[in-house]
């Protein structure tokens, strides 16, 4: 017998609307911000909205994870504890956390997932977290397939959550302090100032300018849709889409694209099974390059290879459409295989390397009539970053998710019965006492039609059997009432049988992989310190946010500018014509020194 592993598509939700549409478009789970203490301070949600999302998701056996993944001040822990109890009461399935102080609180039996903010990139760290009671671990985005496989081999029973799509942080998550150092806004406290999307000059030790006003730390967006099967085989159990600040059309499109791709894999790989119920049908064709992106990369999944950065702009480019041939009067002619629509947004990189854009008023064949004529040279590549028709299709109802149900209309000694059995083997039987009388005409087709009218319920009839000894007459109104009652009963049974995971956190004392924690440990409160001390850590420094460290490394990046310039001594062996150290200069005149740790294949950024 094949041993099966449940596979989860995990979608983001900025708010209740995004969460519901993520479920409707095929997500097996949704992660959403708590009322406080989430790593996206601009994406908080009320308990009432989270409760409504839980109710909708659980209809489909889909799960709701709530993020409480900031580091916490001591005075915030009591409020956090009370909030966690409320989240458990309304049915939340798990919490995604960073601060180990949470593990010392009086918690309800709710599962904890280890946020990527914990910097989870080694088998030793993942094993420690699993032994400490964490039920799922979110791995660092920078890991390769080989590294993911190594973690899974060492910890085969631990569900591994892998980011597969969306924006990339240039520093290892949880190891970025530049926003706090420069702006007093901590990324570990949910208030990242997006330092990595700013323009910089790159200069050498002699002050020579290597690159000018480029977004040197801004990465392309992750896209692993063609890597899912390899990730499954490497040990991934949860595929995570980034985007708790994205709008609902992004959530619909990206979730649908990954749902379709994942379903095509599951259909031929029986060892992997879907983690929730229902079948989703779409009223549009998902296309990833029609949603926000800075261009796509598979990052370091296959090791260091192609360019991962987007130096020209941190904004969305969208889909490549063709090139501009010439400008005439009030229109442009375009050469390309794709057609534009009235109202589309178009962008391009100008001669100075800056992103420019315009809106199309009218399209006539290969002629574009912009609202204002741009200054653009022939042969410039054009991108569409807003597709009017596509966005209109997503503004409407664009998907439907239904749970299959088999229906049997039978008879009893005193009347009739209706049995409903859903795809998860939940079943209800209702009886209708009624005197039987033969019908004058055949009834089977009418009965099936009436039973199949499941309307706005989450169900669809996949099989309808009429198990009668004779062609009895049963009024449509009576059958409709019986069907409605049976559906209500089945919904109640599904709710009662929802497989909620219970996890009682037990105190542990096994050894943490390190005996010393610097500011990189992000220890913000005494409870977190006591947790690490109980697990063998002998020296515990406070978090950078609590006690800034002079000359601290502020960013730890797998992205390397020396490699981007072609001067990596390990992979390229081409000598640089410039003198190290190199510096980033921001537009306000501040300088940041770059150092290169070739042994660990990292670039480090420090303030000067």
PDB file of C-alpha atoms in Angstrom, residues 311-541:
ATOM      1  CA  UNK A 311      18.103  46.504 -10.706  1.00  0.00           C
ATOM      2  CA  UNK A 312      16.025  48.829 -12.899  1.00  0.00           C
ATOM      3  CA  UNK A 313      12.854  49.010 -10.838  1.00  0.00           C
ATOM      4  CA  UNK A 314      11.244  47.607  -7.693  1.00  0.00           C
ATOM      5  CA  UNK A 315       7.823  48.000  -9.299  1.00  0.00           C
ATOM      6  CA  UNK A 316       5.753  45.537 -11.274  1.00  0.00           C
ATOM      7  CA  UNK A 317       6.740  45.012 -14.911  1.00  0.00           C
ATOM      8  CA  UNK A 318       4.002  42.536 -15.794  1.00  0.00           C
ATOM      9  CA  UNK A 319       3.973  40.559 -19.026  1.00  0.00           C
ATOM     10  CA  UNK A 320       6.232  41.271 -21.976  1.00  0.00           C
ATOM     11  CA  UNK A 321       4.076  42.265 -24.963  1.00  0.00           C
ATOM     12  CA  UNK A 322       6.403  43.253 -27.790  1.00  0.00           C
ATOM     13  CA  UNK A 323       8.380  46.279 -28.948  1.00  0.00           C
ATOM     14  CA  UNK A 324       7.491  49.812 -30.028  1.00  0.00           C
ATOM     15  CA  UNK A 325       8.097  50.280 -33.781  1.00  0.00           C
ATOM     16  CA  UNK A 326       7.460  53.993 -34.229  1.00  0.00           C
ATOM     17  CA  UNK A 327       5.556  56.984 -32.899  1.00  0.00           C
ATOM     18  CA  UNK A 328       3.263  58.902 -35.240  1.00  0.00           C
ATOM     19  CA  UNK A 329       1.202  61.873 -34.199  1.00  0.00           C
ATOM     20  CA  UNK A 330      -1.009  60.635 -31.355  1.00  0.00           C
ATOM     21  CA  UNK A 331      -0.344  56.899 -31.593  1.00  0.00           C
ATOM     22  CA  UNK A 332       2.386  54.242 -31.354  1.00  0.00           C
ATOM     23  CA  UNK A 333       2.730  51.199 -33.568  1.00  0.00           C
ATOM     24  CA  UNK A 334       3.711  47.954 -31.861  1.00  0.00           C
ATOM     25  CA  UNK A 335       5.319  44.725 -33.037  1.00  0.00           C
ATOM     26  CA  UNK A 336       4.326  41.720 -30.949  1.00  0.00           C
ATOM     27  CA  UNK A 337       2.263  38.563 -30.761  1.00  0.00           C
ATOM     28  CA  UNK A 338      -0.023  39.675 -27.917  1.00  0.00           C
ATOM     29  CA  UNK A 339      -2.838  42.185 -28.303  1.00  0.00           C
ATOM     30  CA  UNK A 340      -3.567  45.124 -26.028  1.00  0.00           C
ATOM     31  CA  UNK A 341      -6.971  46.223 -24.715  1.00  0.00           C
ATOM     32  CA  UNK A 342      -8.490  49.640 -24.209  1.00  0.00           C
ATOM     33  CA  UNK A 343      -7.560  50.835 -20.722  1.00  0.00           C
ATOM     34  CA  UNK A 344      -4.412  48.696 -20.373  1.00  0.00           C
ATOM     35  CA  UNK A 345      -1.437  49.965 -18.390  1.00  0.00           C
ATOM     36  CA  UNK A 346       1.900  49.809 -20.236  1.00  0.00           C
ATOM     37  CA  UNK A 347       5.426  50.301 -18.898  1.00  0.00           C
ATOM     38  CA  UNK A 348       8.956  50.297 -20.272  1.00  0.00           C
ATOM     39  CA  UNK A 349      12.537  51.032 -19.262  1.00  0.00           C
ATOM     40  CA  UNK A 350      13.743  54.326 -20.754  1.00  0.00           C
ATOM     41  CA  UNK A 351      17.224  55.261 -22.003  1.00  0.00           C
ATOM     42  CA  UNK A 352      18.277  56.270 -18.486  1.00  0.00           C
ATOM     43  CA  UNK A 353      17.262  52.883 -17.113  1.00  0.00           C
ATOM     44  CA  UNK A 354      14.152  54.304 -15.378  1.00  0.00           C
ATOM     45  CA  UNK A 355      10.720  52.714 -15.383  1.00  0.00           C
ATOM     46  CA  UNK A 356       8.134  54.774 -17.287  1.00  0.00           C
ATOM     47  CA  UNK A 357       4.532  54.055 -18.107  1.00  0.00           C
ATOM     48  CA  UNK A 358       1.347  55.163 -19.804  1.00  0.00           C
ATOM     49  CA  UNK A 359      -2.323  54.196 -20.041  1.00  0.00           C
ATOM     50  CA  UNK A 360      -3.886  53.224 -23.360  1.00  0.00           C
ATOM     51  CA  UNK A 361      -7.019  55.108 -24.354  1.00  0.00           C
ATOM     52  CA  UNK A 362      -7.798  53.119 -27.473  1.00  0.00           C
ATOM     53  CA  UNK A 363      -6.398  50.188 -29.451  1.00  0.00           C
ATOM     54  CA  UNK A 364      -6.733  49.844 -33.216  1.00  0.00           C
ATOM     55  CA  UNK A 365      -4.922  46.731 -34.430  1.00  0.00           C
ATOM     56  CA  UNK A 366      -1.221  47.330 -33.772  1.00  0.00           C
ATOM     57  CA  UNK A 367      -1.815  51.026 -33.056  1.00  0.00           C
ATOM     58  CA  UNK A 368      -1.930  52.241 -29.461  1.00  0.00           C
ATOM     59  CA  UNK A 369      -3.489  55.618 -28.663  1.00  0.00           C
ATOM     60  CA  UNK A 370      -2.148  56.652 -25.218  1.00  0.00           C
ATOM     61  CA  UNK A 371      -3.825  59.152 -22.918  1.00  0.00           C
ATOM     62  CA  UNK A 372      -0.549  61.126 -23.199  1.00  0.00           C
ATOM     63  CA  UNK A 373       2.147  60.368 -25.736  1.00  0.00           C
ATOM     64  CA  UNK A 374       5.286  59.021 -24.016  1.00  0.00           C
ATOM     65  CA  UNK A 375       8.852  59.832 -25.012  1.00  0.00           C
ATOM     66  CA  UNK A 376       9.974  56.420 -26.146  1.00  0.00           C
ATOM     67  CA  UNK A 377      12.528  55.151 -28.649  1.00  0.00           C
ATOM     68  CA  UNK A 378      11.818  52.546 -31.347  1.00  0.00           C
ATOM     69  CA  UNK A 379      12.619  48.916 -30.421  1.00  0.00           C
ATOM     70  CA  UNK A 380      11.899  49.600 -26.743  1.00  0.00           C
ATOM     71  CA  UNK A 381      10.399  46.520 -25.060  1.00  0.00           C
ATOM     72  CA  UNK A 382       6.853  47.114 -23.826  1.00  0.00           C
ATOM     73  CA  UNK A 383       5.291  45.388 -20.813  1.00  0.00           C
ATOM     74  CA  UNK A 384       1.651  45.293 -19.767  1.00  0.00           C
ATOM     75  CA  UNK A 385       1.375  45.778 -16.014  1.00  0.00           C
ATOM     76  CA  UNK A 386      -2.390  46.232 -15.996  1.00  0.00           C
ATOM     77  CA  UNK A 387      -4.660  44.113 -18.197  1.00  0.00           C
ATOM     78  CA  UNK A 388      -8.053  45.796 -18.200  1.00  0.00           C
ATOM     79  CA  UNK A 389     -10.028  42.810 -19.499  1.00  0.00           C
ATOM     80  CA  UNK A 390      -8.299  40.333 -17.203  1.00  0.00           C
ATOM     81  CA  UNK A 391      -8.928  42.517 -14.149  1.00  0.00           C
ATOM     82  CA  UNK A 392     -12.588  42.857 -15.136  1.00  0.00           C
ATOM     83  CA  UNK A 393     -12.919  39.087 -15.275  1.00  0.00           C
ATOM     84  CA  UNK A 394     -11.445  38.831 -11.765  1.00  0.00           C
ATOM     85  CA  UNK A 395     -13.663  41.596 -10.402  1.00  0.00           C
ATOM     86  CA  UNK A 396     -16.640  39.301 -10.997  1.00  0.00           C
ATOM     87  CA  UNK A 397     -17.292  35.906  -9.449  1.00  0.00           C
ATOM     88  CA  UNK A 398     -14.429  33.937 -10.978  1.00  0.00           C
ATOM     89  CA  UNK A 399     -14.466  30.505  -9.293  1.00  0.00           C
ATOM     90  CA  UNK A 400     -16.743  27.979  -7.664  1.00  0.00           C
ATOM     91  CA  UNK A 401     -15.732  25.284  -5.213  1.00  0.00           C
ATOM     92  CA  UNK A 402     -18.025  22.321  -4.662  1.00  0.00           C
ATOM     93  CA  UNK A 403     -17.920  19.208  -2.472  1.00  0.00           C
ATOM     94  CA  UNK A 404     -19.101  16.053  -4.198  1.00  0.00           C
ATOM     95  CA  UNK A 405     -22.117  14.310  -2.676  1.00  0.00           C
ATOM     96  CA  UNK A 406     -23.845  11.046  -3.559  1.00  0.00           C
ATOM     97  CA  UNK A 407     -27.638  11.030  -3.076  1.00  0.00           C
ATOM     98  CA  UNK A 408     -29.931   8.028  -2.714  1.00  0.00           C
ATOM     99  CA  UNK A 409     -33.694   8.476  -2.630  1.00  0.00           C
ATOM    100  CA  UNK A 410     -35.119   5.350  -1.080  1.00  0.00           C
ATOM    101  CA  UNK A 411     -38.345   4.205   0.464  1.00  0.00           C
ATOM    102  CA  UNK A 412     -39.344   3.065   3.916  1.00  0.00           C
ATOM    103  CA  UNK A 413     -42.320   1.142   5.218  1.00  0.00           C
ATOM    104  CA  UNK A 414     -44.130   4.397   5.960  1.00  0.00           C
ATOM    105  CA  UNK A 415     -42.764   6.703   3.265  1.00  0.00           C
ATOM    106  CA  UNK A 416     -39.436   7.752   1.802  1.00  0.00           C
ATOM    107  CA  UNK A 417     -35.806   8.300   2.791  1.00  0.00           C
ATOM    108  CA  UNK A 418     -32.966  10.442   1.492  1.00  0.00           C
ATOM    109  CA  UNK A 419     -29.317   9.576   2.122  1.00  0.00           C
ATOM    110  CA  UNK A 420     -26.541  12.088   1.442  1.00  0.00           C
ATOM    111  CA  UNK A 421     -22.894  10.977   1.569  1.00  0.00           C
ATOM    112  CA  UNK A 422     -20.150  13.491   0.820  1.00  0.00           C
ATOM    113  CA  UNK A 423     -16.679  12.876  -0.575  1.00  0.00           C
ATOM    114  CA  UNK A 424     -15.226  12.730   2.965  1.00  0.00           C
ATOM    115  CA  UNK A 425     -17.596   9.878   3.935  1.00  0.00           C
ATOM    116  CA  UNK A 426     -19.856  12.072   6.097  1.00  0.00           C
ATOM    117  CA  UNK A 427     -23.409  10.780   5.773  1.00  0.00           C
ATOM    118  CA  UNK A 428     -26.938  11.713   6.852  1.00  0.00           C
ATOM    119  CA  UNK A 429     -30.269   9.931   6.414  1.00  0.00           C
ATOM    120  CA  UNK A 430     -33.630  11.682   6.599  1.00  0.00           C
ATOM    121  CA  UNK A 431     -37.055  10.084   6.394  1.00  0.00           C
ATOM    122  CA  UNK A 432     -40.311  11.503   5.094  1.00  0.00           C
ATOM    123  CA  UNK A 433     -43.439   9.778   6.447  1.00  0.00           C
ATOM    124  CA  UNK A 434     -45.922   9.853   3.594  1.00  0.00           C
ATOM    125  CA  UNK A 435     -48.534   7.614   2.045  1.00  0.00           C
ATOM    126  CA  UNK A 436     -47.265   6.134  -1.198  1.00  0.00           C
ATOM    127  CA  UNK A 437     -49.293   6.557  -4.349  1.00  0.00           C
ATOM    128  CA  UNK A 438     -48.351   5.480  -7.884  1.00  0.00           C
ATOM    129  CA  UNK A 439     -47.491   8.233 -10.335  1.00  0.00           C
ATOM    130  CA  UNK A 440     -49.219   8.552 -13.701  1.00  0.00           C
ATOM    131  CA  UNK A 441     -45.986   9.333 -15.556  1.00  0.00           C
ATOM    132  CA  UNK A 442     -42.331   8.236 -15.083  1.00  0.00           C
ATOM    133  CA  UNK A 443     -40.774  10.182 -12.194  1.00  0.00           C
ATOM    134  CA  UNK A 444     -37.061   9.290 -12.189  1.00  0.00           C
ATOM    135  CA  UNK A 445     -35.824  12.193 -14.362  1.00  0.00           C
ATOM    136  CA  UNK A 446     -37.882  14.779 -12.484  1.00  0.00           C
ATOM    137  CA  UNK A 447     -36.706  13.423  -9.157  1.00  0.00           C
ATOM    138  CA  UNK A 448     -33.046  13.594 -10.201  1.00  0.00           C
ATOM    139  CA  UNK A 449     -33.507  17.132 -11.479  1.00  0.00           C
ATOM    140  CA  UNK A 450     -35.061  18.223  -8.205  1.00  0.00           C
ATOM    141  CA  UNK A 451     -32.401  16.534  -6.093  1.00  0.00           C
ATOM    142  CA  UNK A 452     -29.572  18.074  -8.124  1.00  0.00           C
ATOM    143  CA  UNK A 453     -30.741  21.615  -7.320  1.00  0.00           C
ATOM    144  CA  UNK A 454     -28.127  22.278  -4.682  1.00  0.00           C
ATOM    145  CA  UNK A 455     -27.822  25.939  -5.632  1.00  0.00           C
ATOM    146  CA  UNK A 456     -25.693  28.107  -3.345  1.00  0.00           C
ATOM    147  CA  UNK A 457     -24.772  25.253  -1.026  1.00  0.00           C
ATOM    148  CA  UNK A 458     -21.155  23.994  -1.006  1.00  0.00           C
ATOM    149  CA  UNK A 459     -22.333  20.702  -2.535  1.00  0.00           C
ATOM    150  CA  UNK A 460     -22.809  19.266  -5.990  1.00  0.00           C
ATOM    151  CA  UNK A 461     -24.422  15.955  -6.817  1.00  0.00           C
ATOM    152  CA  UNK A 462     -21.934  13.491  -8.282  1.00  0.00           C
ATOM    153  CA  UNK A 463     -24.323  10.523  -8.175  1.00  0.00           C
ATOM    154  CA  UNK A 464     -28.112  10.299  -7.752  1.00  0.00           C
ATOM    155  CA  UNK A 465     -29.797   6.923  -7.263  1.00  0.00           C
ATOM    156  CA  UNK A 466     -33.536   6.265  -7.045  1.00  0.00           C
ATOM    157  CA  UNK A 467     -34.012   3.078  -5.050  1.00  0.00           C
ATOM    158  CA  UNK A 468     -37.789   2.494  -5.218  1.00  0.00           C
ATOM    159  CA  UNK A 469     -39.878  -0.611  -5.724  1.00  0.00           C
ATOM    160  CA  UNK A 470     -42.389   1.319  -7.841  1.00  0.00           C
ATOM    161  CA  UNK A 471     -42.887   4.581  -9.716  1.00  0.00           C
ATOM    162  CA  UNK A 472     -44.218   6.547  -6.745  1.00  0.00           C
ATOM    163  CA  UNK A 473     -45.538  10.077  -6.818  1.00  0.00           C
ATOM    164  CA  UNK A 474     -43.640  12.557  -4.633  1.00  0.00           C
ATOM    165  CA  UNK A 475     -44.473  16.271  -5.019  1.00  0.00           C
ATOM    166  CA  UNK A 476     -41.565  18.504  -5.989  1.00  0.00           C
ATOM    167  CA  UNK A 477     -42.207  20.774  -3.000  1.00  0.00           C
ATOM    168  CA  UNK A 478     -42.002  17.857  -0.545  1.00  0.00           C
ATOM    169  CA  UNK A 479     -38.793  16.577  -2.130  1.00  0.00           C
ATOM    170  CA  UNK A 480     -37.268  20.087  -2.129  1.00  0.00           C
ATOM    171  CA  UNK A 481     -37.970  20.435   1.594  1.00  0.00           C
ATOM    172  CA  UNK A 482     -36.430  17.018   2.252  1.00  0.00           C
ATOM    173  CA  UNK A 483     -33.354  17.944   0.200  1.00  0.00           C
ATOM    174  CA  UNK A 484     -32.910  21.250   2.056  1.00  0.00           C
ATOM    175  CA  UNK A 485     -33.192  19.552   5.435  1.00  0.00           C
ATOM    176  CA  UNK A 486     -30.688  16.896   4.388  1.00  0.00           C
ATOM    177  CA  UNK A 487     -28.197  19.527   3.203  1.00  0.00           C
ATOM    178  CA  UNK A 488     -28.524  21.396   6.522  1.00  0.00           C
ATOM    179  CA  UNK A 489     -27.960  18.154   8.406  1.00  0.00           C
ATOM    180  CA  UNK A 490     -24.909  17.303   6.299  1.00  0.00           C
ATOM    181  CA  UNK A 491     -23.415  20.747   6.904  1.00  0.00           C
ATOM    182  CA  UNK A 492     -23.877  20.237  10.642  1.00  0.00           C
ATOM    183  CA  UNK A 493     -22.253  16.797  10.474  1.00  0.00           C
ATOM    184  CA  UNK A 494     -19.291  18.186   8.505  1.00  0.00           C
ATOM    185  CA  UNK A 495     -18.853  20.882  11.137  1.00  0.00           C
ATOM    186  CA  UNK A 496     -19.047  18.356  13.968  1.00  0.00           C
ATOM    187  CA  UNK A 497     -16.612  16.005  12.237  1.00  0.00           C
ATOM    188  CA  UNK A 498     -14.088  18.692  11.234  1.00  0.00           C
ATOM    189  CA  UNK A 499     -10.655  17.154  11.972  1.00  0.00           C
ATOM    190  CA  UNK A 500      -9.273  19.855  14.246  1.00  0.00           C
ATOM    191  CA  UNK A 501      -5.716  19.203  15.344  1.00  0.00           C
ATOM    192  CA  UNK A 502      -5.079  19.407  19.082  1.00  0.00           C
ATOM    193  CA  UNK A 503      -1.552  20.130  20.283  1.00  0.00           C
ATOM    194  CA  UNK A 504      -0.684  20.447  23.964  1.00  0.00           C
ATOM    195  CA  UNK A 505       2.737  22.059  24.240  1.00  0.00           C
ATOM    196  CA  UNK A 506       4.940  20.222  26.730  1.00  0.00           C
ATOM    197  CA  UNK A 507       8.018  21.734  28.431  1.00  0.00           C
ATOM    198  CA  UNK A 508      11.285  20.480  26.932  1.00  0.00           C
ATOM    199  CA  UNK A 509      14.969  20.814  27.763  1.00  0.00           C
ATOM    200  CA  UNK A 510      16.748  19.307  24.749  1.00  0.00           C
ATOM    201  CA  UNK A 511      19.808  21.179  23.524  1.00  0.00           C
ATOM    202  CA  UNK A 512      19.494  24.128  21.161  1.00  0.00           C
ATOM    203  CA  UNK A 513      21.968  23.855  18.227  1.00  0.00           C
ATOM    204  CA  UNK A 514      23.959  26.818  19.584  1.00  0.00           C
ATOM    205  CA  UNK A 515      25.243  27.597  23.076  1.00  0.00           C
ATOM    206  CA  UNK A 516      25.620  31.313  22.371  1.00  0.00           C
ATOM    207  CA  UNK A 517      23.027  33.704  20.958  1.00  0.00           C
ATOM    208  CA  UNK A 518      24.030  37.145  19.709  1.00  0.00           C
ATOM    209  CA  UNK A 519      21.573  39.826  18.626  1.00  0.00           C
ATOM    210  CA  UNK A 520      20.760  37.476  15.732  1.00  0.00           C
ATOM    211  CA  UNK A 521      18.727  35.361  18.153  1.00  0.00           C
ATOM    212  CA  UNK A 522      16.075  38.123  18.344  1.00  0.00           C
ATOM    213  CA  UNK A 523      15.509  37.625  22.075  1.00  0.00           C
ATOM    214  CA  UNK A 524      13.206  40.499  23.012  1.00  0.00           C
ATOM    215  CA  UNK A 525      11.756  39.418  26.371  1.00  0.00           C
ATOM    216  CA  UNK A 526      12.809  37.515  29.520  1.00  0.00           C
ATOM    217  CA  UNK A 527      10.494  34.613  28.722  1.00  0.00           C
ATOM    218  CA  UNK A 528      12.271  33.983  25.419  1.00  0.00           C
ATOM    219  CA  UNK A 529      15.599  34.179  27.238  1.00  0.00           C
ATOM    220  CA  UNK A 530      14.407  31.639  29.816  1.00  0.00           C
ATOM    221  CA  UNK A 531      13.312  29.298  27.013  1.00  0.00           C
ATOM    222  CA  UNK A 532      16.786  29.318  25.463  1.00  0.00           C
ATOM    223  CA  UNK A 533      18.486  29.015  28.843  1.00  0.00           C
ATOM    224  CA  UNK A 534      16.365  25.932  29.588  1.00  0.00           C
ATOM    225  CA  UNK A 535      17.634  24.466  26.307  1.00  0.00           C
ATOM    226  CA  UNK A 536      21.311  24.854  27.078  1.00  0.00           C
ATOM    227  CA  UNK A 537      22.132  28.295  25.692  1.00  0.00           C
ATOM    228  CA  UNK A 538      24.731  29.787  28.022  1.00  0.00           C
ATOM    229  CA  UNK A 539      25.151  33.289  26.604  1.00  0.00           C
ATOM    230  CA  UNK A 540      22.060  35.207  25.430  1.00  0.00           C
ATOM    231  CA  UNK A 541      22.348  38.720  24.033  1.00  0.00           C
TER     232      UNK A 541
END
